[in-house]
Short mmCIF file of C-alpha atoms and ligand atoms in Angstrom, two decimals:
data_model
loop_
_atom_site.label_atom_id
_atom_site.label_comp_id
_atom_site.label_asym_id
_atom_site.label_seq_id
_atom_site.Cartn_x
_atom_site.Cartn_y
_atom_site.Cartn_z
CA UNK A 1 82.58 115.99 116.94
CA UNK A 2 82.56 114.17 113.60
CA UNK A 3 79.51 111.90 113.33
CA UNK A 4 79.77 108.48 111.69
CA UNK A 5 76.41 107.18 110.50
CA UNK A 6 76.45 103.41 110.02
CA UNK A 7 72.71 102.96 109.39
CA UNK A 8 73.42 101.94 105.80
CA UNK A 9 75.73 99.04 106.53
CA UNK A 10 73.25 96.78 108.34
CA UNK A 11 72.47 94.80 105.19
CA UNK A 12 76.06 93.54 105.32
CA UNK A 13 76.88 93.33 109.03
CA UNK A 14 74.78 92.89 112.17
CA UNK A 15 74.73 94.60 115.55
CA UNK A 16 76.13 91.47 117.27
CA UNK A 17 78.99 91.50 114.70
CA UNK A 18 79.79 95.05 115.74
CA UNK A 19 79.48 94.40 119.46
CA UNK A 20 81.76 91.38 119.13
CA UNK A 21 84.46 93.75 117.88
CA UNK A 22 84.42 95.80 121.09
CA UNK A 23 87.34 94.08 122.82
CA UNK A 24 89.52 94.10 119.72
CA UNK A 25 88.87 97.77 119.01
CA UNK A 26 89.54 98.66 122.65
CA UNK A 27 92.82 96.76 122.47
CA UNK A 28 93.84 98.40 119.17
CA UNK A 29 93.02 101.86 120.54
CA UNK A 30 95.00 101.15 123.71
CA UNK A 31 97.92 99.91 121.61
CA UNK A 32 98.07 103.25 119.80
CA UNK A 33 97.70 105.38 122.92
CA UNK A 34 100.05 103.33 125.16
CA UNK A 35 102.68 102.83 122.51
CA UNK A 36 102.67 99.10 123.17
CA UNK A 37 102.53 97.91 119.55
CA UNK A 38 104.85 97.49 116.60
CA UNK A 39 106.10 100.79 115.24
CA UNK A 40 105.65 102.58 118.56
CA UNK A 41 108.78 104.65 117.85
CA UNK A 42 106.59 106.56 115.41
CA UNK A 43 103.85 107.82 117.70
CA UNK A 44 105.15 111.39 117.87
CA UNK A 45 102.11 112.59 115.87
CA UNK A 46 100.03 112.09 119.03
CA UNK A 47 101.94 115.01 120.56
CA UNK A 48 101.57 117.47 117.68
CA UNK A 49 98.11 118.89 118.55
CA UNK A 50 98.64 122.00 120.71
CA UNK A 51 96.70 124.76 122.39
CA UNK A 52 99.55 127.27 122.82
CA UNK A 53 102.28 128.23 120.34
CA UNK A 54 105.73 126.77 120.94
CA UNK A 55 108.94 128.60 120.03
CA UNK A 56 109.03 126.62 116.75
CA UNK A 57 105.45 127.62 115.88
CA UNK A 58 106.32 131.28 116.47
CA UNK A 59 109.29 130.90 114.11
CA UNK A 60 106.98 129.31 111.53
CA UNK A 61 104.59 132.25 111.83
CA UNK A 62 107.44 134.75 111.50
CA UNK A 63 108.92 132.96 108.46
CA UNK A 64 105.46 132.79 106.84
CA UNK A 65 104.95 136.53 107.38
CA UNK A 66 108.29 137.27 105.65
CA UNK A 67 107.49 134.92 102.75
CA UNK A 68 104.06 136.51 102.33
CA UNK A 69 105.66 139.93 102.20
CA UNK A 70 108.56 139.28 99.81
CA UNK A 71 107.24 136.54 97.48
CA UNK A 72 104.76 136.39 94.63
CA UNK A 73 105.09 132.62 94.68
CA UNK A 74 105.98 130.06 97.34
CA UNK A 75 107.13 126.69 96.04
CA UNK A 76 106.74 123.71 98.35
CA UNK A 77 109.07 120.85 97.42
CA UNK A 78 108.24 117.35 98.69
CA UNK A 79 106.57 114.04 97.89
CA UNK A 80 104.28 111.57 99.68
CA UNK A 81 103.90 112.46 103.34
CA UNK A 82 106.06 115.53 102.75
CA UNK A 83 103.58 116.90 100.20
CA UNK A 84 100.02 115.64 100.41
CA UNK A 85 99.11 117.06 103.84
CA UNK A 86 99.95 120.73 103.15
CA UNK A 87 98.29 120.62 99.73
CA UNK A 88 95.21 118.89 101.19
CA UNK A 89 94.91 121.57 103.88
CA UNK A 90 95.27 124.53 101.54
CA UNK A 91 92.93 123.20 98.86
CA UNK A 92 90.25 122.07 101.30
CA UNK A 93 90.08 125.46 102.99
CA UNK A 94 90.77 127.72 100.01
CA UNK A 95 89.67 125.67 97.01
CA UNK A 96 91.63 124.02 94.19
CA UNK A 97 91.84 127.40 92.42
CA UNK A 98 93.25 129.24 95.42
CA UNK A 99 96.12 130.71 93.37
CA UNK A 100 93.93 132.82 91.12
CA UNK A 101 94.56 136.55 91.54
CA UNK A 102 97.22 136.09 94.22
CA UNK A 103 100.68 137.63 94.50
CA UNK A 104 102.87 139.51 96.95
CA UNK A 105 101.10 139.88 100.30
CA UNK A 106 99.24 136.63 99.73
CA UNK A 107 101.48 134.54 97.48
CA UNK A 108 100.52 131.82 95.08
CA UNK A 109 101.55 128.38 96.33
CA UNK A 110 102.79 125.69 93.96
CA UNK A 111 104.10 122.22 94.67
CA UNK A 112 107.21 120.68 93.10
CA UNK A 113 109.32 117.56 93.55
CA UNK A 114 106.27 115.28 93.70
CA UNK A 115 106.94 113.65 90.33
CA UNK A 116 109.35 113.49 87.43
CA UNK A 117 107.32 115.08 84.66
CA UNK A 118 109.41 117.32 82.38
CA UNK A 119 106.29 119.15 81.23
CA UNK A 120 105.23 120.01 84.76
CA UNK A 121 108.78 121.13 85.56
CA UNK A 122 109.06 123.40 82.51
CA UNK A 123 105.67 124.88 83.29
CA UNK A 124 106.82 125.78 86.80
CA UNK A 125 110.08 127.29 85.50
CA UNK A 126 108.17 129.50 83.04
CA UNK A 127 105.85 130.58 85.80
CA UNK A 128 108.73 131.54 88.10
CA UNK A 129 110.69 133.48 85.47
CA UNK A 130 109.40 136.92 86.30
CA UNK A 131 108.33 136.30 89.89
CA UNK A 132 109.82 136.84 93.30
CA UNK A 133 109.72 133.48 95.00
CA UNK A 134 110.76 131.47 98.04
CA UNK A 135 110.95 127.72 98.56
CA UNK A 136 110.38 125.19 101.33
CA UNK A 137 112.23 121.90 100.92
CA UNK A 138 110.42 119.18 102.83
CA UNK A 139 112.09 115.80 103.17
CA UNK A 140 112.60 113.81 106.32
CA UNK A 141 115.27 111.56 104.86
CA UNK A 142 116.69 114.30 102.67
CA UNK A 143 117.54 111.72 100.03
CA UNK A 144 114.28 111.23 98.11
CA UNK A 145 115.08 111.56 94.42
CA UNK A 146 112.11 113.61 93.16
CA UNK A 147 112.40 116.46 95.72
CA UNK A 148 116.21 116.33 95.58
CA UNK A 149 116.18 117.04 91.82
CA UNK A 150 113.71 119.91 92.25
CA UNK A 151 115.72 121.32 95.15
CA UNK A 152 118.97 121.43 93.23
CA UNK A 153 117.41 123.32 90.34
CA UNK A 154 115.23 125.74 92.34
CA UNK A 155 118.03 126.56 94.71
CA UNK A 156 120.26 127.48 91.77
CA UNK A 157 117.49 129.58 90.26
CA UNK A 158 117.22 131.48 93.53
CA UNK A 159 120.99 131.95 93.77
CA UNK A 160 121.15 133.29 90.21
CA UNK A 161 118.31 135.69 90.93
CA UNK A 162 119.20 136.95 94.41
CA UNK A 163 122.86 135.97 94.93
CA UNK A 164 123.94 133.40 97.52
CA UNK A 165 123.10 135.58 100.52
CA UNK A 166 119.79 136.77 99.11
CA UNK A 167 118.80 133.18 98.26
CA UNK A 168 119.51 132.10 101.84
CA UNK A 169 116.69 134.32 103.05
CA UNK A 170 114.29 132.50 100.70
CA UNK A 171 115.15 128.85 101.35
CA UNK A 172 113.54 126.96 104.22
CA UNK A 173 114.33 123.33 104.99
CA UNK A 174 111.94 121.08 106.90
CA UNK A 175 113.69 117.86 107.83
CA UNK A 176 114.94 115.46 110.48
CA UNK A 177 116.44 117.12 113.58
CA UNK A 178 119.90 115.63 113.08
CA UNK A 179 120.13 113.12 110.24
CA UNK A 180 120.14 113.20 106.45
CA UNK A 181 121.49 115.07 103.46
CA UNK A 182 119.02 117.95 103.74
CA UNK A 183 119.90 118.60 107.37
CA UNK A 184 123.58 118.67 106.45
CA UNK A 185 122.98 120.91 103.44
CA UNK A 186 120.86 123.35 105.45
CA UNK A 187 123.49 123.65 108.19
CA UNK A 188 126.28 124.12 105.70
CA UNK A 189 124.40 126.69 103.60
CA UNK A 190 122.86 128.54 106.54
CA UNK A 191 119.18 128.00 105.61
CA UNK A 192 116.49 128.39 108.24
CA UNK A 193 115.25 124.96 109.29
CA UNK A 194 112.21 123.46 110.98
CA UNK A 195 112.09 120.02 112.48
CA UNK A 196 110.14 116.91 111.55
CA UNK A 197 110.44 115.06 114.87
CA UNK A 198 112.26 111.74 114.50
CA UNK A 199 109.18 110.00 115.94
CA UNK A 200 106.82 111.37 113.26
CA UNK A 201 106.55 109.45 109.99
CA UNK A 202 105.86 111.25 106.71
CA UNK A 203 102.15 110.47 106.34
CA UNK A 204 101.51 111.44 109.99
CA UNK A 205 103.44 114.73 109.73
CA UNK A 206 100.81 117.22 108.54
CA UNK A 207 100.50 118.87 111.96
CA UNK A 208 104.28 119.35 112.17
CA UNK A 209 106.13 122.13 110.26
CA UNK A 210 105.57 119.99 107.13
CA UNK A 211 101.96 121.15 107.01
CA UNK A 212 102.18 124.22 109.22
CA UNK A 213 104.63 126.38 107.24
CA UNK A 214 102.77 126.07 103.90
CA UNK A 215 99.43 126.55 105.69
CA UNK A 216 100.71 129.69 107.44
CA UNK A 217 102.02 131.07 104.12
CA UNK A 218 98.53 130.46 102.70
CA UNK A 219 97.10 132.61 105.49
CA UNK A 220 95.55 129.73 107.43
CA UNK A 221 95.48 130.22 111.21
CA UNK A 222 97.76 127.35 112.21
CA UNK A 223 97.03 127.73 115.91
CA UNK A 224 93.36 127.13 115.16
CA UNK A 225 94.31 124.02 113.18
CA UNK A 226 96.38 122.75 116.12
CA UNK A 227 93.63 123.62 118.61
CA UNK A 228 91.10 121.72 116.52
CA UNK A 229 93.42 118.73 116.58
CA UNK A 230 93.90 119.11 120.35
CA UNK A 231 90.12 119.16 120.88
CA UNK A 232 89.89 116.10 118.64
CA UNK A 233 92.52 114.34 120.69
CA UNK A 234 90.38 114.80 123.79
CA UNK A 235 87.06 114.02 122.12
CA UNK A 236 88.24 110.87 120.33
CA UNK A 237 89.74 109.30 123.43
CA UNK A 238 86.39 107.80 124.48
CA UNK A 239 86.76 104.03 124.85
CA UNK A 240 83.39 102.86 123.54
CA UNK A 241 81.31 102.80 120.37
CA UNK A 242 80.24 106.33 121.19
CA UNK A 243 83.61 107.19 119.71
CA UNK A 244 83.20 107.71 115.93
CA UNK A 245 86.80 106.55 115.48
CA UNK A 246 85.77 103.18 116.92
CA UNK A 247 82.71 102.95 114.68
CA UNK A 248 84.70 103.79 111.56
CA UNK A 249 87.59 101.41 112.37
CA UNK A 250 85.30 98.54 113.40
CA UNK A 251 82.86 98.80 110.51
CA UNK A 252 85.53 99.05 107.80
CA UNK A 253 87.30 96.05 109.32
CA UNK A 254 84.06 94.00 109.40
CA UNK A 255 83.28 94.95 105.82
CA UNK A 256 86.80 93.97 104.75
CA UNK A 257 86.26 90.56 106.33
CA UNK A 258 83.04 90.25 104.29
CA UNK A 259 85.03 90.70 101.07
CA UNK A 260 84.59 94.47 100.72
CA UNK A 261 88.27 95.01 99.97
CA UNK A 262 87.89 98.49 98.45
CA UNK A 263 86.98 101.61 100.39
CA UNK A 264 85.76 104.44 98.22
CA UNK A 265 86.00 107.75 100.08
CA UNK A 266 83.74 110.33 98.50
CA UNK A 267 83.03 114.00 98.88
CA UNK A 268 80.63 116.25 97.02
CA UNK A 269 83.14 119.11 97.15
CA UNK A 270 85.97 119.28 94.57
CA UNK A 271 88.07 121.12 97.18
CA UNK A 272 88.26 117.82 99.07
CA UNK A 273 90.20 116.04 96.31
CA UNK A 274 93.70 116.47 97.76
CA UNK A 275 92.43 115.61 101.22
CA UNK A 276 91.23 112.42 99.57
CA UNK A 277 94.79 111.95 98.28
CA UNK A 278 96.20 112.49 101.77
CA UNK A 279 93.71 109.96 103.21
CA UNK A 280 94.59 107.50 100.43
CA UNK A 281 98.28 107.64 101.32
CA UNK A 282 97.60 107.51 105.06
CA UNK A 283 95.54 104.33 104.87
CA UNK A 284 97.26 102.79 101.84
CA UNK A 285 100.80 102.96 103.20
CA UNK A 286 99.72 102.12 106.72
CA UNK A 287 97.52 99.09 106.01
CA UNK A 288 98.74 97.64 102.73
CA UNK A 289 101.25 95.07 103.88
CA UNK A 290 101.64 91.36 104.71
CA UNK A 291 99.17 90.57 101.92
CA UNK A 292 96.43 92.51 103.74
CA UNK A 293 94.68 95.84 103.58
CA UNK A 294 91.70 97.70 102.20
CA UNK A 295 92.46 99.42 98.90
CA UNK A 296 91.69 103.13 99.48
CA UNK A 297 90.32 105.11 96.55
CA UNK A 298 89.01 108.65 96.43
CA UNK A 299 86.12 109.70 94.20
CA UNK A 300 84.65 113.16 93.65
CA UNK A 301 80.87 113.31 93.46
CA UNK A 302 78.78 114.07 91.62
CA UNK A 303 81.44 114.20 88.83
CA UNK A 304 82.56 110.59 89.27
CA UNK A 305 78.98 109.31 89.29
CA UNK A 306 79.34 109.89 85.55
CA UNK A 307 82.47 107.73 85.38
CA UNK A 308 82.54 105.28 88.29
CA UNK A 309 78.80 105.36 89.01
CA UNK A 310 77.97 102.38 86.81
CA UNK A 311 80.68 100.24 88.45
CA UNK A 312 79.57 101.24 91.93
CA UNK A 313 75.92 100.54 91.18
CA UNK A 314 76.19 97.23 89.34
CA UNK A 315 79.80 96.06 89.19
CA UNK A 316 81.58 93.52 91.38
CA UNK A 317 80.23 93.75 94.96
CA UNK A 318 83.68 94.17 96.52
CA UNK A 319 83.49 97.74 97.76
CA UNK A 320 81.91 100.05 100.29
CA UNK A 321 81.65 103.81 100.37
CA UNK A 322 82.49 106.40 102.99
CA UNK A 323 80.66 109.61 102.10
CA UNK A 324 81.94 112.87 103.57
CA UNK A 325 79.39 115.62 104.23
CA UNK A 326 79.93 119.16 105.47
CA UNK A 327 77.40 121.64 106.84
CA UNK A 328 76.01 123.88 104.07
CA UNK A 329 78.21 126.89 103.25
CA UNK A 330 77.05 130.27 104.55
CA UNK A 331 77.29 131.89 101.11
CA UNK A 332 74.56 130.29 99.02
CA UNK A 333 73.97 130.11 95.26
CA UNK A 334 70.47 130.01 93.82
CA UNK A 335 69.13 128.50 90.57
CA UNK A 336 67.52 131.30 88.55
CA UNK A 337 64.18 131.40 86.76
CA UNK A 338 64.02 131.61 82.96
CA UNK A 339 60.73 132.65 81.35
CA UNK A 340 61.25 130.38 78.30
CA UNK A 341 62.25 127.41 80.47
CA UNK A 342 63.62 125.59 77.41
CA UNK A 343 65.92 123.54 79.64
CA UNK A 344 62.98 122.57 81.85
CA UNK A 345 64.81 123.71 84.95
CA UNK A 346 62.20 126.11 86.33
CA UNK A 347 61.05 123.47 88.78
CA UNK A 348 64.32 124.25 90.60
CA UNK A 349 64.06 128.05 90.32
CA UNK A 350 64.70 129.69 93.68
CA UNK A 351 66.28 126.55 95.14
CA UNK A 352 69.86 126.72 96.40
CA UNK A 353 72.60 124.69 94.76
CA UNK A 354 73.14 123.14 98.16
CA UNK A 355 69.52 121.93 98.18
CA UNK A 356 70.14 120.20 94.85
CA UNK A 357 73.42 118.76 96.14
CA UNK A 358 71.66 117.36 99.22
CA UNK A 359 69.09 115.59 97.05
CA UNK A 360 71.87 114.23 94.84
CA UNK A 361 73.57 112.85 97.95
CA UNK A 362 70.36 111.26 99.28
CA UNK A 363 69.45 109.85 95.87
CA UNK A 364 72.92 108.38 95.37
CA UNK A 365 72.98 106.93 98.86
CA UNK A 366 69.63 105.16 98.38
CA UNK A 367 70.59 103.87 94.92
CA UNK A 368 73.94 102.47 96.04
CA UNK A 369 72.50 100.86 99.17
CA UNK A 370 69.79 99.26 96.98
CA UNK A 371 72.58 98.06 94.70
CA UNK A 372 74.23 96.22 97.59
CA UNK A 373 76.93 98.73 98.50
CA UNK A 374 77.29 99.42 102.23
CA UNK A 375 77.67 103.17 102.87
CA UNK A 376 79.11 104.97 105.88
CA UNK A 377 78.36 108.68 106.11
CA UNK A 378 80.64 111.09 107.95
CA UNK A 379 79.03 114.35 108.99
CA UNK A 380 81.94 116.74 109.48
CA UNK A 381 79.96 119.83 110.51
CA UNK A 382 81.16 123.34 109.58
CA UNK A 383 84.44 123.50 107.72
CA UNK A 384 87.00 125.93 109.14
CA UNK A 385 90.65 125.95 110.27
CA UNK A 386 89.80 124.20 113.53
CA UNK A 387 87.71 121.52 111.85
CA UNK A 388 90.59 120.79 109.50
CA UNK A 389 92.87 120.03 112.47
CA UNK A 390 90.21 117.82 114.01
CA UNK A 391 89.79 115.91 110.73
CA UNK A 392 93.53 115.29 110.39
CA UNK A 393 93.71 113.92 113.92
CA UNK A 394 90.52 111.87 113.50
CA UNK A 395 91.80 110.03 110.42
CA UNK A 396 95.32 109.53 111.84
CA UNK A 397 93.92 107.92 114.97
CA UNK A 398 91.40 105.89 112.96
CA UNK A 399 94.24 104.71 110.75
CA UNK A 400 96.41 103.60 113.68
CA UNK A 401 93.48 101.75 115.28
CA UNK A 402 92.44 100.19 111.94
CA UNK A 403 95.93 98.92 111.13
CA UNK A 404 96.41 97.34 114.55
CA UNK A 405 92.95 95.73 114.17
CA UNK A 406 94.14 94.29 110.88
CA UNK A 407 97.28 93.01 112.56
CA UNK A 408 99.83 95.15 110.71
CA UNK A 409 102.35 97.79 111.79
CA UNK A 410 100.75 101.13 110.79
CA UNK A 411 103.98 103.08 110.84
CA UNK A 412 106.35 101.43 108.37
CA UNK A 413 106.33 101.25 104.57
CA UNK A 414 108.90 98.63 103.54
CA UNK A 415 107.23 98.12 100.15
CA UNK A 416 107.95 101.67 98.98
CA UNK A 417 111.67 100.85 98.71
CA UNK A 418 111.24 98.24 95.94
CA UNK A 419 110.65 100.62 93.05
CA UNK A 420 113.41 102.89 94.30
CA UNK A 421 116.01 100.11 94.22
CA UNK A 422 115.11 99.24 90.62
CA UNK A 423 115.09 102.88 89.60
CA UNK A 424 118.49 103.52 91.21
CA UNK A 425 119.96 100.47 89.48
CA UNK A 426 118.58 101.63 86.14
CA UNK A 427 119.90 105.14 86.75
CA UNK A 428 123.34 103.80 87.70
CA UNK A 429 123.33 105.22 91.23
CA UNK A 430 126.57 104.20 92.96
CA UNK A 431 125.97 101.28 95.33
CA UNK A 432 122.96 99.88 93.46
CA UNK A 433 124.72 98.18 90.53
CA UNK A 434 124.31 94.61 91.82
CA UNK A 435 120.66 94.81 92.97
O1 PA5 B 1 104.81 108.48 104.54
C1 PA5 B 1 105.99 108.40 104.23
O2 PA5 B 1 106.86 108.13 105.08
C2 PA5 B 1 106.46 108.64 102.82
O3 PA5 B 1 105.38 108.90 101.98
C3 PA5 B 1 107.43 109.81 102.76
O4 PA5 B 1 106.81 110.94 103.30
C4 PA5 B 1 107.89 110.08 101.35
O5 PA5 B 1 108.47 108.93 100.81
C5 PA5 B 1 108.89 111.22 101.31
O6 PA5 B 1 109.97 110.94 102.12
P1 PA5 B 1 110.96 112.06 102.62
O7 PA5 B 1 110.22 113.00 103.46
O8 PA5 B 1 112.02 111.34 103.38
O9 PA5 B 1 111.51 112.74 101.38
#
C-alpha cells in the first residue's frame, strides 16, 4: 500500500482540523463509489482494474505481439487523456531514454498528434523514412484537431509504403464504441479497433486500451498493471483515515483552504516526469472549474532545486509539496575514490548514489518545512508493473474524492472547449464563422 506521511504539515493544520474533515471525506468517497454525484456517467474507470484477461485484453496482447514483430517503430497518436497515460507508464518503467538501441522485436515508441509543432513533425517524418512502422490512433471523440492532422499524414505514409491492404495491418484505432469520426473511419477502412468505454473520460482512461496497447507494445506486462490496480481498488476502499487516499485528499483540501493554492508534485527520478504530466492533467482538468481548484505543477528534483528551489524556499507562501519516494533500486551505483581528490568528493567514496539521493531528499524536506512549506511524502515502495497499476488507481480515486470535496464535478472539462472554438474560427472551420 502507498504510504502518505503527513508529519510535515502540522505547522499549517492541526489534528482536530483533519478529524473534522472525516464526514466530508467519507461522503466524497461514497459519492465516487456509489455513483451518486455529478458526472456519475463517467465512473467506468472504476471497472477497469482486472485480475483475469478479457477477450479485448487478449486481442491487445496479440496485436502488440504482431507490432513488436513487424515494426521498428510504433507511433502513438493522441493528446491529453489519450496520450499522457501511456507515455507516463512507459517512461516511468523504462526510463525517458527507453528508445535507445531498440528496433524490430522491441520497437521504439514515439508519440505524435500531441501538438502542432512543425519541427517536431518533420523530425518524426525523417525518423520514419527508412523504418517499418505501425500506428495507434487514440481519440475518444475522433475529432480532436492535433491527432486528426497527424493521423491523416501518417496513414498516407503507411499506405504509400505498404499499399492499402498492407497499411490496414499496421493501423489500430482506439476510440468510442459507436460514436465519432474515428470509429466511422476505422469501420470503413477495416482497421482493427479497441474500445474506450463510453463511461471512461480521457484522463481516467489509462487502464483501458488507451494505455494498455502502447504498454504491451513496450513489453510491459499489462495483466500485472491491471492486477496492481485491482489490488489497489480493494486496499483503498477503507473508509477511515487509515486510507492514504483519505489522508491525501483531506490534507490537500485543508491546505487549499489555508491559501496553499499550488500543489507541487515532486520526484527525485527523471523517469517520473511524464507521470507528473499525467497527474497534472488528472487533477488540473478535474478540479479547475467554478473559480476553484489547486494548481497542479510537477517538478523534478534535484534538478529543479536549481531553478525553482529559491522560490519554494523563500517566495510567496502559497504552495505545498507532495514528494514521491520509491524504494531504492536493486542495481546500485557507487561513488568512486580518487587519490588526488581535487574535487573533494572522497568523503563520499564507497557510498551509493541512492545514499546521496536520500540525504538530498531529507535535507530538502527539512529546509522547505523550515521555510514554511507544508510537505506530504508518498512512499510508493518498489516500482514494478503492478505498482504502476496501483499508482494509477490511487491517484484517480484520490482525484475523484478531492474534486467532490471541493464541490466540483471531477469528470467534465467545459473550459477546454474555449480555445478550440477560437482556433476553429481563426482557421475557418465550417460552422464556426460566427463564434
Ligand atoms: O481528459 C480528457 O477528456 C481530454 O484531455 C481528452 O483526452 C483530450 O482532449 C483528447 O480527446 P480525444 O480523445 O477525444 O481526442
